[in-house]
Amino acid sequence: MYNTDKLHLVEIKNGLVAPKYNVALTSMDAAVTKGTPNWIIYEMENSLDKIKNNILYDNNKNWFFDRGYTYHEVNSGYIEVQLAQPYLLSSMRMLLWDDNNDTYGYTVQVSVNHEDWDLIIDKSNKPCRSWQLLQFEQRLVVYIRITGVHSSHPNNTFNLKYLEAPAQVSLAFIIKKPWKSISWLLNRK
């Protein structure tokens, strides 16, 4: 779709879209492909799509009361999100469910082809909770894989409440790396 009204919301770099808005939304055709949904109040929602993709809805006013979360057991699985198309990203933000003051260790990997994965964040040895602001070297992303490595939750689960990409808050620091060529982005292993 060609729309000049919102052209200021994207940047085109060598023909690739570098969005300034959250593209990890169901309204942008993103979907959770791995992970187990847990809807906190099942009676309030009967849409299986909303339950499955609960971490991709941008209704932040009701996160703690009527929204679920997506989880996986530590040492067994991961949470994976597929974006609608390749996007140039350099940040993400996610909300870990820490209702009981739980802490988590995790890694984040990204891929363009679902075969070659790049580790972009490793917080496996840190006790993390609540909001996580993630910044990394700009790269093409279609798939996002979040793997819980340890958890203080009694069920030994990694619980994710919300994910957005790119981060919709001001970043505390900027990674200054020169722009790589398209062939480097597509051919690196």
XYZ file of N, CA and C in Angstrom:
567
model
N 0.847 -1.173 0.000
C 0.000 0.000 0.000
C 0.892 1.237 0.000
N 0.583 2.174 -0.837
C 1.357 3.407 -0.913
C 0.608 4.496 -0.166
N 1.247 5.058 0.835
C 0.595 6.065 1.668
C 1.637 7.088 2.089
N 1.552 8.303 1.566
C 2.521 9.333 1.909
C 2.203 10.018 3.234
N 0.984 9.833 3.768
C 0.616 10.465 5.039
C 1.466 9.973 6.199
N 1.908 8.730 6.157
C 2.651 8.153 7.271
C 4.107 7.875 6.909
N 4.592 8.503 5.867
C 5.955 8.275 5.417
C 6.991 8.656 6.477
N 6.662 9.597 7.337
C 7.582 10.012 8.397
C 7.760 8.937 9.467
N 6.939 7.894 9.462
C 7.015 6.833 10.465
C 7.968 5.706 10.080
N 8.521 5.766 8.877
C 9.481 4.752 8.446
C 10.698 5.427 7.850
N 11.768 4.671 7.844
C 12.983 5.096 7.185
C 13.332 3.972 6.218
N 13.686 4.302 5.007
C 14.057 3.290 4.030
C 15.578 3.315 3.902
N 16.206 2.167 4.164
C 17.660 2.048 4.048
C 17.961 0.958 3.033
N 18.530 1.357 1.926
C 18.849 0.411 0.850
C 17.656 -0.449 0.466
N 16.477 0.152 0.434
C 15.273 -0.550 0.032
C 14.593 -1.337 1.133
N 15.120 -1.298 2.353
C 14.546 -2.038 3.472
C 13.864 -1.092 4.451
N 12.795 -1.559 5.073
C 12.007 -0.726 5.980
C 12.605 -0.771 7.381
N 12.928 0.400 7.915
C 13.375 0.552 9.294
C 12.277 1.333 10.026
N 11.296 0.626 10.601
C 10.132 1.311 11.175
C 10.455 2.058 12.455
N 9.682 3.120 12.692
C 9.763 3.860 13.950
C 8.596 3.484 14.857
N 7.652 2.714 14.342
C 6.465 2.289 15.083
C 6.580 0.795 15.383
N 5.785 0.326 16.321
C 5.802 -1.069 16.729
C 5.251 -1.957 15.612
N 6.069 -2.877 15.106
C 5.619 -3.806 14.074
C 5.309 -5.191 14.655
N 5.544 -5.379 15.942
C 5.229 -6.653 16.614
C 3.816 -6.583 17.189
N 2.858 -6.359 16.316
C 1.452 -6.270 16.700
C 0.632 -7.184 15.790
N -0.461 -7.700 16.298
C -1.342 -8.493 15.441
C -1.945 -7.626 14.342
N -2.164 -6.358 14.619
C -2.700 -5.455 13.590
C -1.695 -5.232 12.458
N -0.414 -5.564 12.707
C 0.635 -5.495 11.686
C 0.957 -6.898 11.162
N 0.077 -7.854 11.443
C 0.189 -9.251 11.000
C 1.349 -10.019 11.629
N 1.807 -9.599 12.787
C 2.775 -10.402 13.551
C 1.998 -11.493 14.279
N 2.678 -12.603 14.588
C 2.003 -13.720 15.254
C 2.968 -14.460 16.160
N 2.444 -14.981 17.261
C 3.212 -15.856 18.140
C 3.150 -17.249 17.525
N 4.329 -17.827 17.221
C 4.367 -19.144 16.589
C 4.771 -20.254 17.556
N 5.415 -19.914 18.675
C 5.794 -20.891 19.711
C 5.585 -20.238 21.069
N 5.226 -21.064 22.034
C 4.957 -20.579 23.380
C 3.540 -20.966 23.769
N 3.300 -21.036 25.054
C 1.986 -21.439 25.552
C 1.263 -20.223 26.104
N 0.081 -19.910 25.563
C -0.660 -18.757 26.091
C -1.309 -19.097 27.425
N -1.366 -18.108 28.289
C -2.068 -18.242 29.558
C -2.895 -16.982 29.724
N -4.181 -17.090 29.515
C -5.076 -15.946 29.624
C -5.541 -15.858 31.064
N -5.293 -14.764 31.728
C -5.570 -14.643 33.155
C -7.059 -14.759 33.454
N -7.892 -14.080 32.703
C -9.335 -14.149 32.925
C -9.973 -14.694 31.655
N -10.143 -16.012 31.571
C -10.646 -16.655 30.367
C -12.056 -16.183 30.000
N -12.880 -15.871 30.970
C -14.259 -15.493 30.695
C -14.357 -14.206 29.888
N -13.325 -13.357 29.959
C -13.382 -12.066 29.283
C -13.002 -12.162 27.806
N -12.442 -13.274 27.396
C -11.984 -13.365 26.019
C -12.301 -14.741 25.454
N -12.996 -14.781 24.341
C -13.292 -16.058 23.714
C -12.637 -16.190 22.336
N -11.832 -15.219 21.941
C -11.131 -15.272 20.667
C -9.819 -16.047 20.845
N -9.717 -17.184 20.170
C -8.496 -17.982 20.262
C -7.292 -17.227 19.732
N -7.494 -16.386 18.711
C -6.396 -15.588 18.172
C -5.867 -14.608 19.216
N -6.761 -13.950 19.936
C -6.319 -13.002 20.970
C -5.601 -13.715 22.101
N -6.068 -14.893 22.458
C -5.410 -15.648 23.528
C -4.022 -16.090 23.067
N -3.912 -16.640 21.853
C -2.626 -17.120 21.326
C -1.618 -15.987 21.175
N -2.084 -14.823 20.736
C -1.187 -13.698 20.448
C -1.247 -12.610 21.516
N -1.560 -12.975 22.752
C -1.806 -11.972 23.793
C -0.637 -11.026 24.047
N 0.594 -11.438 23.793
C 1.742 -10.555 24.041
C 1.919 -9.504 22.942
N 1.104 -9.576 21.881
C 1.246 -8.668 20.741
C 0.121 -7.653 20.634
N -0.667 -7.489 21.670
C -1.742 -6.504 21.643
C -1.289 -5.251 22.364
N -1.551 -4.116 21.771
C -1.037 -2.851 22.279
C -2.046 -2.139 23.172
N -2.628 -2.867 24.101
C -3.559 -2.271 25.051
C -2.890 -2.262 26.418
N -1.990 -1.320 26.624
C -1.174 -1.340 27.838
C -1.912 -0.890 29.095
N -3.119 -0.400 28.984
C -3.851 0.033 30.177
C -4.352 -1.142 31.001
N -4.561 -2.283 30.364
C -5.159 -3.417 31.058
C -4.234 -4.621 31.172
N -2.924 -4.425 31.038
C -1.984 -5.542 31.065
C -2.135 -6.403 32.311
N -2.236 -5.777 33.462
C -2.149 -6.532 34.698
C -3.476 -7.144 35.119
N -4.584 -6.774 34.496
C -5.864 -7.245 34.972
C -6.553 -8.203 34.006
N -6.643 -7.860 32.741
C -7.428 -8.706 31.848
C -6.626 -9.307 30.705
N -5.309 -9.218 30.753
C -4.488 -9.794 29.704
C -3.746 -10.999 30.233
N -3.435 -11.856 29.347
C -2.675 -13.027 29.723
C -1.193 -12.810 29.514
N -0.500 -13.917 29.455
C 0.916 -13.897 29.166
C 1.223 -15.166 28.394
N 2.395 -15.225 27.837
C 2.851 -16.412 27.123
C 4.051 -16.948 27.875
N 4.147 -18.270 27.973
C 5.223 -18.856 28.764
C 5.778 -20.107 28.096
N 6.915 -20.531 28.608
C 7.457 -21.853 28.290
C 8.202 -22.326 29.523
N 8.329 -23.624 29.664
C 9.085 -24.178 30.785
C 10.567 -23.972 30.521
N 11.291 -23.571 31.559
C 12.734 -23.391 31.425
C 13.350 -24.746 31.077
N 14.334 -24.748 30.209
C 15.000 -25.951 29.688
C 14.092 -26.771 28.769
N 13.003 -26.180 28.303
C 12.100 -26.900 27.400
C 11.334 -25.888 26.557
N 11.865 -25.557 25.413
C 11.153 -24.675 24.507
C 11.598 -23.233 24.554
N 10.750 -22.368 23.978
C 11.022 -20.938 23.846
C 9.742 -20.264 23.397
N 9.786 -18.941 23.336
C 8.689 -18.140 22.796
C 9.188 -17.553 21.485
N 8.382 -17.689 20.436
C 8.816 -17.201 19.138
C 7.720 -16.354 18.495
N 8.141 -15.254 17.883
C 7.232 -14.344 17.191
C 7.716 -14.194 15.758
N 6.777 -14.228 14.820
C 7.090 -13.992 13.421
C 6.489 -12.662 13.000
N 7.324 -11.783 12.449
C 6.858 -10.510 11.923
C 6.333 -10.716 10.506
N 5.563 -9.767 10.014
C 4.916 -9.907 8.707
C 5.897 -9.873 7.542
N 7.030 -9.209 7.711
C 8.023 -9.072 6.645
C 9.360 -8.774 7.297
N 10.446 -8.784 6.545
C 11.735 -8.390 7.121
C 11.740 -6.898 7.452
N 12.170 -6.576 8.650
C 12.315 -5.188 9.085
C 13.730 -4.985 9.606
N 14.278 -3.787 9.381
C 15.546 -3.412 9.996
C 15.243 -2.926 11.408
N 15.728 -3.648 12.404
C 15.472 -3.307 13.801
C 16.779 -3.161 14.560
N 16.751 -2.323 15.590
C 17.911 -2.191 16.475
C 17.478 -2.115 17.941
N 16.190 -2.319 18.208
C 15.725 -2.298 19.596
C 14.427 -3.079 19.738
N 14.169 -3.487 20.962
C 12.916 -4.133 21.348
C 12.656 -3.757 22.799
N 11.419 -3.957 23.201
C 11.075 -3.785 24.612
C 10.104 -4.904 24.965
N 10.293 -5.462 26.154
C 9.374 -6.508 26.581
C 9.099 -6.387 28.074
N 7.956 -6.917 28.454
C 7.533 -6.885 29.844
C 7.476 -8.313 30.354
N 8.303 -8.598 31.356
C 8.293 -9.907 31.991
C 7.239 -9.911 33.085
N 6.527 -11.001 33.209
C 5.472 -11.099 34.218
C 6.130 -11.397 35.558
N 6.134 -10.406 36.425
C 6.783 -10.573 37.735
C 5.790 -10.288 38.859
N 4.590 -10.826 38.715
C 3.528 -10.603 39.688
C 3.928 -11.025 41.106
N 4.761 -12.036 41.215
C 5.221 -12.524 42.525
C 6.677 -12.170 42.776
N 7.132 -11.041 42.205
C 8.531 -10.627 42.297
C 9.475 -11.652 41.682
N 8.985 -12.360 40.663
C 9.810 -13.360 39.984
C 10.926 -12.685 39.200
N 12.034 -13.389 39.052
C 13.140 -12.931 38.211
C 13.445 -14.014 37.185
N 14.026 -13.580 36.075
C 14.293 -14.488 34.969
C 15.653 -14.186 34.363
N 16.258 -15.204 33.777
C 17.406 -15.053 32.893
C 16.958 -15.506 31.522
N 17.420 -14.857 30.464
C 16.928 -15.189 29.127
C 17.934 -14.801 28.054
N 17.697 -15.330 26.867
C 18.435 -14.921 25.673
C 17.420 -14.546 24.603
N 17.862 -13.709 23.659
C 17.032 -13.341 22.514
C 17.852 -13.594 21.256
N 17.252 -14.340 20.337
C 17.861 -14.605 19.044
C 16.916 -14.102 17.959
N 17.487 -13.744 16.805
C 16.672 -13.311 15.671
C 17.142 -14.036 14.416
N 16.232 -14.117 13.448
C 16.537 -14.782 12.192
C 15.720 -14.137 11.076
N 16.214 -14.275 9.862
C 15.482 -13.834 8.679
C 14.839 -15.042 7.999
N 15.498 -16.204 8.080
C 15.044 -17.364 7.318
C 14.586 -18.544 8.181
N 14.570 -18.395 9.481
C 14.171 -19.438 10.436
C 15.167 -20.603 10.471
N 16.339 -20.421 9.887
C 17.383 -21.447 9.927
C 18.646 -20.932 10.593
N 19.068 -19.736 10.227
C 20.279 -19.131 10.779
C 19.866 -18.131 11.847
N 20.308 -18.378 13.085
C 19.906 -17.547 14.223
C 21.098 -16.777 14.765
N 20.877 -15.502 15.097
C 21.904 -14.656 15.708
C 21.497 -14.335 17.133
N 22.387 -14.569 18.065
C 22.165 -14.191 19.459
C 22.391 -12.688 19.571
N 21.354 -11.936 19.940
C 21.498 -10.484 20.030
C 21.492 -9.993 21.474
N 20.895 -10.755 22.383
C 20.845 -10.380 23.798
C 21.098 -11.626 24.625
N 21.998 -11.518 25.606
C 22.249 -12.621 26.526
C 22.176 -12.094 27.957
N 21.050 -12.322 28.570
C 20.860 -11.950 29.975
C 20.608 -13.222 30.792
N 21.318 -14.285 30.408
C 21.116 -15.575 31.051
C 21.665 -15.600 32.470
N 22.621 -14.746 32.790
C 23.224 -14.745 34.130
C 22.809 -13.547 34.968
N 21.712 -12.890 34.582
C 21.248 -11.721 35.322
C 19.834 -11.960 35.815
N 19.511 -11.534 37.025
C 18.124 -11.653 37.503
C 17.290 -10.483 36.960
N 16.513 -10.733 35.920
C 15.746 -9.683 35.244
C 14.283 -9.758 35.648
N 13.647 -8.584 35.681
C 12.222 -8.527 35.984
C 11.619 -7.292 35.342
N 10.317 -7.270 35.225
C 9.543 -6.146 34.738
C 9.966 -5.749 33.319
N 10.064 -4.435 33.043
C 10.367 -3.938 31.700
C 11.819 -4.206 31.337
N 12.027 -4.668 30.108
C 13.355 -4.906 29.557
C 13.483 -4.099 28.265
N 14.455 -3.209 28.236
C 14.742 -2.410 27.051
C 15.970 -3.007 26.390
N 15.817 -3.515 25.189
C 16.882 -4.241 24.499
C 17.361 -3.444 23.302
N 18.663 -3.265 23.217
C 19.244 -2.543 22.094
C 20.368 -3.383 21.511
N 20.465 -3.404 20.191
C 21.438 -4.247 19.512
C 21.791 -3.609 18.182
N 22.815 -4.162 17.533
C 23.240 -3.666 16.230
C 22.112 -3.867 15.222
N 21.856 -2.838 14.424
C 20.761 -2.899 13.462
C 20.926 -4.089 12.523
N 19.801 -4.805 12.316
C 19.823 -5.992 11.477
C 18.436 -6.297 10.946
N 18.373 -7.103 9.909
C 17.100 -7.580 9.373
C 16.520 -8.623 10.319
N 15.220 -8.519 10.593
C 14.562 -9.442 11.506
C 13.199 -9.836 10.937
N 12.928 -11.134 10.951
C 11.597 -11.656 10.664
C 11.119 -12.456 11.879
N 12.024 -13.247 12.466
C 11.685 -14.108 13.600
C 12.420 -13.642 14.850
N 11.709 -13.650 15.971
C 12.277 -13.296 17.274
C 12.057 -14.493 18.191
N 13.147 -15.023 18.759
C 13.067 -16.173 19.656
C 13.595 -15.769 21.038
N 12.739 -15.876 22.040
C 13.093 -15.523 23.415
C 13.096 -16.812 24.230
N 14.243 -17.108 24.834
C 14.403 -18.361 25.567
C 14.721 -18.077 27.021
N 13.857 -18.523 27.912
C 14.125 -18.407 29.336
C 15.163 -19.423 29.748
N 16.199 -18.965 30.451
C 17.298 -19.838 30.865
C 17.163 -20.218 32.333
N 16.687 -19.291 33.146
C 16.373 -19.617 34.537
C 15.208 -18.766 35.001
N 14.539 -19.231 36.050
C 13.339 -18.566 36.537
C 13.208 -18.801 38.034
N 12.771 -17.780 38.748
C 12.475 -17.959 40.178
C 11.000 -18.282 40.393
N 10.228 -18.345 39.300
C 8.809 -18.679 39.396
C 8.665 -20.105 39.941
N 7.702 -20.339 40.831
C 7.549 -21.674 41.428
C 7.353 -22.800 40.400
N 6.768 -22.498 39.246
C 6.562 -23.523 38.211
C 7.748 -23.653 37.271
N 8.828 -22.901 37.533
C 10.023 -22.897 36.683
C 9.668 -22.571 35.232
N 8.839 -21.525 35.053
C 8.449 -21.074 33.724
C 8.986 -19.679 33.468
N 9.221 -19.385 32.192
C 9.579 -18.049 31.738
C 8.302 -17.419 31.227
N 7.890 -16.279 31.805
C 6.585 -15.677 31.537
C 6.738 -14.292 30.916
N 6.238 -14.135 29.707
C 6.343 -12.884 28.959
C 4.966 -12.267 28.797
N 4.848 -11.006 29.185
C 3.571 -10.298 29.172
C 3.365 -9.473 27.897
N 4.453 -8.916 27.337
C 4.314 -7.991 26.206
C 5.637 -7.901 25.460
N 5.545 -7.720 24.136
C 6.720 -7.537 23.295
C 6.434 -6.453 22.279
N 7.400 -5.565 22.071
C 7.284 -4.577 20.991
C 8.635 -4.437 20.302
N 8.575 -4.171 18.994
C 9.782 -3.991 18.207
C 9.458 -3.039 17.057
N 10.196 -1.935 16.933
C 11.241 -1.475 17.829
C 10.661 -0.896 19.124
N 11.534 -0.656 20.091
C 11.109 -0.082 21.372
C 10.469 1.276 21.131
N 9.356 1.518 21.825
C 8.614 2.766 21.647
C 8.897 3.764 22.761
N 10.056 3.632 23.388
C 10.498 4.569 24.414
C 11.885 5.060 24.029
N 12.303 6.126 24.634
C 13.624 6.676 24.367
C 14.697 5.693 24.830
N 15.687 5.474 23.994
C 16.767 4.569 24.348
C 17.816 5.316 25.162
N 18.338 4.647 26.180
C 19.289 5.274 27.088
C 20.653 5.494 26.439
N 20.987 4.672 25.479
C 22.269 4.804 24.803
C 22.103 4.376 23.364
N 23.074 4.733 22.543
C 22.997 4.413 21.123
C 24.224 3.603 20.743
N 24.010 2.486 20.059
C 25.128 1.712 19.535
C 25.518 2.350 18.217
N 26.749 2.782 18.104
C 27.197 3.451 16.888
C 28.080 2.499 16.100
N 27.469 1.858 15.141
C 28.182 0.953 14.246
C 27.866 1.394 12.823
N 28.819 1.304 11.938
C 28.530 1.694 10.554
C 27.519 0.747 9.931
N 26.724 1.281 9.032
C 25.734 0.489 8.312
C 26.445 -0.555 7.468
N 25.982 -1.784 7.581
C 26.552 -2.882 6.802
C 25.819 -2.960 5.460
N 26.440 -3.603 4.492
C 25.822 -3.734 3.180
C 24.696 -4.763 3.224
N 23.817 -4.705 2.247
C 22.717 -5.670 2.128
C 23.270 -7.079 2.000
N 24.307 -7.256 1.198
C 24.854 -8.598 1.015
C 25.431 -9.139 2.329
N 26.032 -8.280 3.145
C 26.532 -8.723 4.447
C 25.378 -9.175 5.339
N 24.271 -8.395 5.353
C 23.127 -8.766 6.174
C 22.522 -10.097 5.743
N 22.446 -10.337 4.455
C 21.791 -11.538 3.950
C 22.693 -12.767 3.948
N 24.009 -12.575 3.927
C 24.920 -13.717 3.778
C 25.727 -14.067 5.008
N 25.513 -13.396 6.113
C 26.308 -13.722 7.308
C 25.791 -14.995 7.950
N 26.660 -15.689 8.594
C 26.299 -16.971 9.238
C 26.407 -16.859 10.721
